[in-house]
Amino acid sequence: MVRSMTGYGKGNAENADARVTIEMKSVNHRYLDLNIKLPKKLNFLESQIRNKISESIFRGKVDVYITLNEHSDACYKVSINDAIASEYYDSISQMAKKLGVENDIKASNLVRLPDVIELEETEGDEDSLKELVFSALSDCINQFIESRIAEGQRLQSDLISKMDEMVSLVDELEKRSPIIIEEYKNRLTTKIHELLEDTKIDENRIAQEVTIYADKVCIDEEMVRLKSHVAETRSVFELDKEVGRKLDFLAQELNREANTILSKSTDVQIADIGITLKTLIEKVREQIQNIE
């Protein structure tokens, strides 16, 4: 099954204490490049989240954004720093005595001073948070994979269409290839007649020259391999795993055969077909870069 490396997914989970939202998006990358951004309070889950995602996503630059919104006021604890408060009180008392003024310091005045009040975030129930995070993550991954599959199906349809075009071009090569040998033989015979006029022509020599020429321009092996690579590419589409690397290799092989055909070509029509074939293969290679 073909899956695109471009995808998006979102998952939510909520209980009485908190709500977790997870978003994932990805673009092309040769390997799996996983970047996770999450609140400090969920840092203890990062490695488990990474492992969970890696079980079903294999390639692409994947960005994961996790947000945590806690509903309960119990997630924060207010405490008084007694030592700092005492220092403030003693200093103010000494200053009032020294200056001969009334010491009217109150508790409400002290709590406004820096560092007297401390606000601490409580740890919370880690098991409950983990359950919430992985519930949201499961939904997010499923949606993410579905989006990759949908895009992958569009890519596959386009690639199959291009494979059909390649086969048609190879069929044209197969029809044209024998004709150029006969045309070369006729041109060679005509030329020798013009040069030698009435002198008897050595048919064996002509046959030998035609054989040498045919060997130089023969593209039978390249055409067979092209069709074989196209057939194998079609079969790879049906595999139930990541197929991008395999398809990339096959595209390189297709390109190699097209280059060889062009290098052997001495015929304008075959050269035109070869250029069209190579252009089509380049488009296929570009599309394959989007496949996981």
Short mmCIF file of C-alpha atoms in Angstrom, two decimals, residues 25-280:
data_model
loop_
_atom_site.label_atom_id
_atom_site.label_comp_id
_atom_site.label_asym_id
_atom_site.label_seq_id
_atom_site.Cartn_x
_atom_site.Cartn_y
_atom_site.Cartn_z
CA LYS A 25 2.17 16.99 10.51
CA SER A 26 4.90 15.76 8.19
CA VAL A 27 6.82 16.49 5.02
CA ASN A 28 9.32 14.49 2.97
CA HIS A 29 12.52 13.18 4.53
CA ARG A 30 14.85 10.33 3.68
CA TYR A 31 14.48 8.79 7.14
CA LEU A 32 12.19 9.29 10.14
CA ASP A 33 12.98 12.66 11.73
CA LEU A 34 10.68 12.93 14.74
CA ASN A 35 10.40 16.24 16.60
CA ILE A 36 8.19 16.32 19.71
CA LYS A 37 7.18 19.48 21.51
CA LEU A 38 5.38 18.92 24.80
CA PRO A 39 4.82 20.61 28.18
CA LYS A 40 7.47 20.14 30.86
CA LYS A 41 4.96 18.24 32.96
CA LEU A 42 4.79 15.51 30.27
CA ASN A 43 8.54 15.11 29.77
CA PHE A 44 8.46 11.75 31.54
CA LEU A 45 6.41 10.37 28.61
CA GLU A 46 8.58 11.58 25.71
CA SER A 47 10.47 8.34 25.05
CA GLN A 48 7.25 6.30 25.22
CA ILE A 49 5.51 8.70 22.83
CA ARG A 50 8.46 8.48 20.44
CA ASN A 51 8.39 4.67 20.50
CA LYS A 52 4.64 4.57 19.92
CA ILE A 53 4.86 6.81 16.86
CA SER A 54 7.84 4.87 15.45
CA GLU A 55 5.80 1.65 15.48
CA SER A 56 3.61 2.82 12.60
CA ILE A 57 5.40 5.75 10.93
CA PHE A 58 8.70 4.99 9.21
CA ARG A 59 9.79 7.95 7.07
CA GLY A 60 9.29 11.70 6.90
CA LYS A 61 10.04 14.78 8.95
CA VAL A 62 7.28 14.56 11.55
CA ASP A 63 6.47 17.40 13.94
CA VAL A 64 4.35 16.55 16.99
CA TYR A 65 2.74 19.24 19.14
CA ILE A 66 1.25 18.27 22.51
CA THR A 67 -0.69 20.69 24.69
CA LEU A 68 -2.02 20.10 28.21
CA ASN A 69 -4.82 22.17 29.76
CA GLU A 70 -5.57 21.35 33.38
CA HIS A 71 -8.99 22.19 34.80
CA SER A 72 -8.42 21.62 38.51
CA ASP A 73 -7.09 24.35 40.80
CA ALA A 74 -5.47 21.57 42.80
CA CYS A 75 -2.65 21.42 40.25
CA TYR A 76 -1.04 24.44 41.92
CA LYS A 77 0.08 24.86 45.53
CA VAL A 78 0.59 28.21 47.29
CA SER A 79 3.16 28.34 50.10
CA ILE A 80 4.76 31.02 52.27
CA ASN A 81 8.53 31.34 52.48
CA ASP A 82 8.71 31.93 56.25
CA ALA A 83 12.43 32.68 56.29
CA ILE A 84 12.19 35.48 53.73
CA ALA A 85 9.04 36.88 55.39
CA SER A 86 10.83 36.98 58.79
CA GLU A 87 13.81 38.74 57.26
CA TYR A 88 11.52 41.37 55.76
CA TYR A 89 9.68 41.86 59.08
CA ASP A 90 12.86 42.14 61.13
CA SER A 91 14.41 44.60 58.69
CA ILE A 92 11.27 46.77 58.62
CA SER A 93 11.01 46.71 62.45
CA GLN A 94 14.63 47.76 62.81
CA MET A 95 14.15 50.57 60.31
CA ALA A 96 11.01 51.85 62.16
CA LYS A 97 12.82 51.80 65.50
CA LYS A 98 15.87 53.54 64.08
CA LEU A 99 13.82 56.25 62.39
CA GLY A 100 11.39 56.61 65.32
CA VAL A 101 8.32 55.88 63.23
CA GLU A 102 5.36 53.61 63.81
CA ASN A 103 5.80 50.00 62.76
CA ASP A 104 2.49 49.38 61.00
CA ILE A 105 3.59 46.32 59.02
CA LYS A 106 0.80 43.80 58.40
CA ALA A 107 0.73 40.32 56.93
CA SER A 108 -1.06 41.71 53.88
CA ASN A 109 1.92 44.01 53.33
CA LEU A 110 4.44 41.20 53.67
CA VAL A 111 2.84 38.89 51.08
CA ARG A 112 3.23 41.59 48.43
CA LEU A 113 6.99 41.58 48.82
CA PRO A 114 9.14 39.59 46.34
CA ASP A 115 9.60 35.85 46.96
CA VAL A 116 7.37 35.71 50.06
CA ILE A 117 4.63 33.87 48.15
CA GLU A 118 5.68 30.75 46.23
CA LEU A 119 3.44 29.11 43.62
CA GLU A 120 4.32 25.49 42.93
CA GLU A 121 2.91 23.19 40.28
CA THR A 122 1.91 19.87 41.79
CA GLU A 123 3.02 16.63 40.17
CA GLY A 124 -0.46 15.31 39.54
CA ASP A 125 -1.39 11.70 38.81
CA GLU A 126 1.15 10.41 36.25
CA ASP A 127 -0.88 7.31 35.41
CA SER A 128 -3.95 9.40 34.68
CA LEU A 129 -1.92 11.80 32.51
CA LYS A 130 -0.32 8.90 30.62
CA GLU A 131 -3.71 7.36 29.88
CA LEU A 132 -4.99 10.70 28.64
CA VAL A 133 -1.95 11.36 26.43
CA PHE A 134 -1.96 7.93 24.78
CA SER A 135 -5.69 8.06 24.15
CA ALA A 136 -5.21 11.34 22.26
CA LEU A 137 -2.06 10.00 20.56
CA SER A 138 -3.85 6.90 19.27
CA ASP A 139 -6.57 8.99 17.62
CA CYS A 140 -3.97 11.38 16.22
CA ILE A 141 -1.85 8.60 14.68
CA ASN A 142 -4.90 6.93 13.11
CA GLN A 143 -6.02 10.19 11.50
CA PHE A 144 -2.45 10.94 10.43
CA ILE A 145 -2.05 7.55 8.73
CA GLU A 146 -5.44 7.87 7.02
CA SER A 147 -4.39 11.19 5.52
CA ARG A 148 -1.14 9.64 4.29
CA ILE A 149 -3.01 6.71 2.74
CA ALA A 150 -5.49 9.02 0.98
CA GLU A 151 -2.67 11.09 -0.49
CA GLY A 152 -0.75 7.89 -1.30
CA GLN A 153 -3.68 6.56 -3.34
CA ARG A 154 -3.67 9.72 -5.44
CA LEU A 155 0.08 9.34 -5.99
CA GLN A 156 -0.35 5.68 -6.92
CA SER A 157 -3.04 6.44 -9.51
CA ASP A 158 -0.80 9.05 -11.10
CA LEU A 159 2.21 6.70 -11.10
CA ILE A 160 0.21 3.84 -12.65
CA SER A 161 -0.89 6.22 -15.41
CA LYS A 162 2.75 7.10 -16.05
CA MET A 163 3.71 3.40 -16.05
CA ASP A 164 1.12 2.82 -18.78
CA GLU A 165 2.67 5.65 -20.81
CA MET A 166 6.13 4.07 -20.41
CA VAL A 167 4.91 0.72 -21.71
CA SER A 168 3.36 2.46 -24.74
CA LEU A 169 6.67 4.21 -25.44
CA VAL A 170 8.59 0.92 -25.18
CA ASP A 171 6.09 -0.63 -27.61
CA GLU A 172 6.91 2.18 -30.05
CA LEU A 173 10.62 1.45 -29.61
CA GLU A 174 10.04 -2.23 -30.32
CA LYS A 175 8.26 -1.37 -33.57
CA ARG A 176 10.86 1.13 -34.69
CA SER A 177 14.02 -0.77 -33.72
CA PRO A 178 13.98 -3.44 -36.52
CA ILE A 179 13.09 -0.82 -39.15
CA ILE A 180 16.24 1.25 -38.61
CA ILE A 181 18.41 -1.81 -39.36
CA GLU A 182 16.69 -2.35 -42.71
CA GLU A 183 16.90 1.38 -43.47
CA TYR A 184 20.63 1.36 -42.71
CA LYS A 185 21.13 -1.64 -45.01
CA ASN A 186 19.30 0.12 -47.85
CA ARG A 187 21.24 3.35 -47.36
CA LEU A 188 24.53 1.44 -47.24
CA THR A 189 23.71 -0.53 -50.41
CA THR A 190 22.66 2.61 -52.27
CA LYS A 191 25.83 4.42 -51.25
CA ILE A 192 28.07 1.59 -52.39
CA HIS A 193 26.24 1.43 -55.73
CA GLU A 194 26.86 5.13 -56.21
CA LEU A 195 30.55 4.76 -55.40
CA LEU A 196 31.28 1.57 -57.33
CA GLU A 197 28.75 2.11 -60.15
CA ASP A 198 28.79 -1.11 -62.19
CA THR A 199 31.30 -2.96 -60.08
CA LYS A 200 29.86 -6.04 -58.42
CA ILE A 201 28.93 -5.50 -54.79
CA ASP A 202 30.12 -7.96 -52.11
CA GLU A 203 26.86 -8.88 -50.37
CA ASN A 204 28.75 -10.60 -47.55
CA ARG A 205 30.61 -7.38 -46.80
CA ILE A 206 27.34 -5.46 -46.66
CA ALA A 207 25.84 -8.10 -44.34
CA GLN A 208 28.90 -7.83 -42.10
CA GLU A 209 28.61 -4.02 -41.88
CA VAL A 210 24.89 -4.24 -41.15
CA THR A 211 25.56 -6.80 -38.39
CA ILE A 212 28.16 -4.53 -36.78
CA TYR A 213 25.77 -1.57 -36.96
CA ALA A 214 22.87 -3.61 -35.58
CA ASP A 215 25.01 -4.70 -32.64
CA LYS A 216 25.92 -1.07 -31.84
CA VAL A 217 22.35 0.23 -31.89
CA CYS A 218 20.60 -2.83 -30.47
CA ILE A 219 18.35 -1.84 -27.55
CA ASP A 220 16.54 -5.16 -27.12
CA GLU A 221 17.99 -5.78 -23.65
CA GLU A 222 17.15 -2.26 -22.50
CA MET A 223 13.54 -2.61 -23.67
CA VAL A 224 13.15 -5.96 -21.89
CA ARG A 225 14.57 -4.51 -18.68
CA LEU A 226 12.36 -1.43 -18.93
CA LYS A 227 9.24 -3.58 -19.10
CA SER A 228 10.53 -5.75 -16.28
CA HIS A 229 11.14 -2.71 -14.04
CA VAL A 230 7.69 -1.33 -14.85
CA ALA A 231 6.09 -4.66 -13.93
CA GLU A 232 8.06 -4.83 -10.68
CA THR A 233 7.06 -1.26 -9.83
CA ARG A 234 3.40 -2.21 -10.21
CA SER A 235 3.88 -5.19 -7.88
CA VAL A 236 5.58 -3.00 -5.26
CA PHE A 237 2.43 -0.86 -5.06
CA GLU A 238 0.63 -3.84 -3.55
CA LEU A 239 3.10 -4.45 -0.71
CA ASP A 240 1.77 -3.77 2.77
CA LYS A 241 4.82 -1.90 4.07
CA GLU A 242 6.87 1.21 3.35
CA VAL A 243 7.78 1.06 -0.34
CA GLY A 244 9.40 4.45 -1.02
CA ARG A 245 13.02 3.24 -0.99
CA LYS A 246 12.22 0.27 -3.25
CA LEU A 247 10.40 2.52 -5.71
CA ASP A 248 13.26 5.01 -5.66
CA PHE A 249 15.69 2.23 -6.59
CA LEU A 250 13.46 1.05 -9.45
CA ALA A 251 13.15 4.62 -10.75
CA GLN A 252 16.94 4.84 -10.87
CA GLU A 253 17.06 1.60 -12.86
CA LEU A 254 14.42 2.89 -15.29
CA ASN A 255 16.45 6.05 -15.76
CA ARG A 256 19.61 4.00 -16.39
CA GLU A 257 17.94 2.06 -19.22
CA ALA A 258 16.56 5.25 -20.79
CA ASN A 259 20.03 6.81 -20.74
CA THR A 260 21.51 3.73 -22.43
CA ILE A 261 18.87 3.86 -25.17
CA LEU A 262 19.69 7.50 -25.84
CA SER A 263 23.43 6.83 -25.92
CA LYS A 264 22.94 4.10 -28.54
CA SER A 265 20.47 6.03 -30.63
CA THR A 266 21.40 7.12 -34.16
CA ASP A 267 17.78 7.42 -35.25
CA VAL A 268 15.79 10.63 -34.77
CA GLN A 269 12.52 8.87 -33.97
CA ILE A 270 14.11 6.59 -31.38
CA ALA A 271 15.92 9.58 -29.87
CA ASP A 272 12.61 11.46 -29.60
CA ILE A 273 10.96 8.48 -27.93
CA GLY A 274 13.94 8.10 -25.60
CA ILE A 275 13.79 11.76 -24.55
CA THR A 276 10.04 11.49 -23.90
CA LEU A 277 10.66 8.33 -21.88
CA LYS A 278 13.41 9.96 -19.83
CA THR A 279 11.22 13.02 -19.12
CA LEU A 280 8.44 10.73 -17.94
#
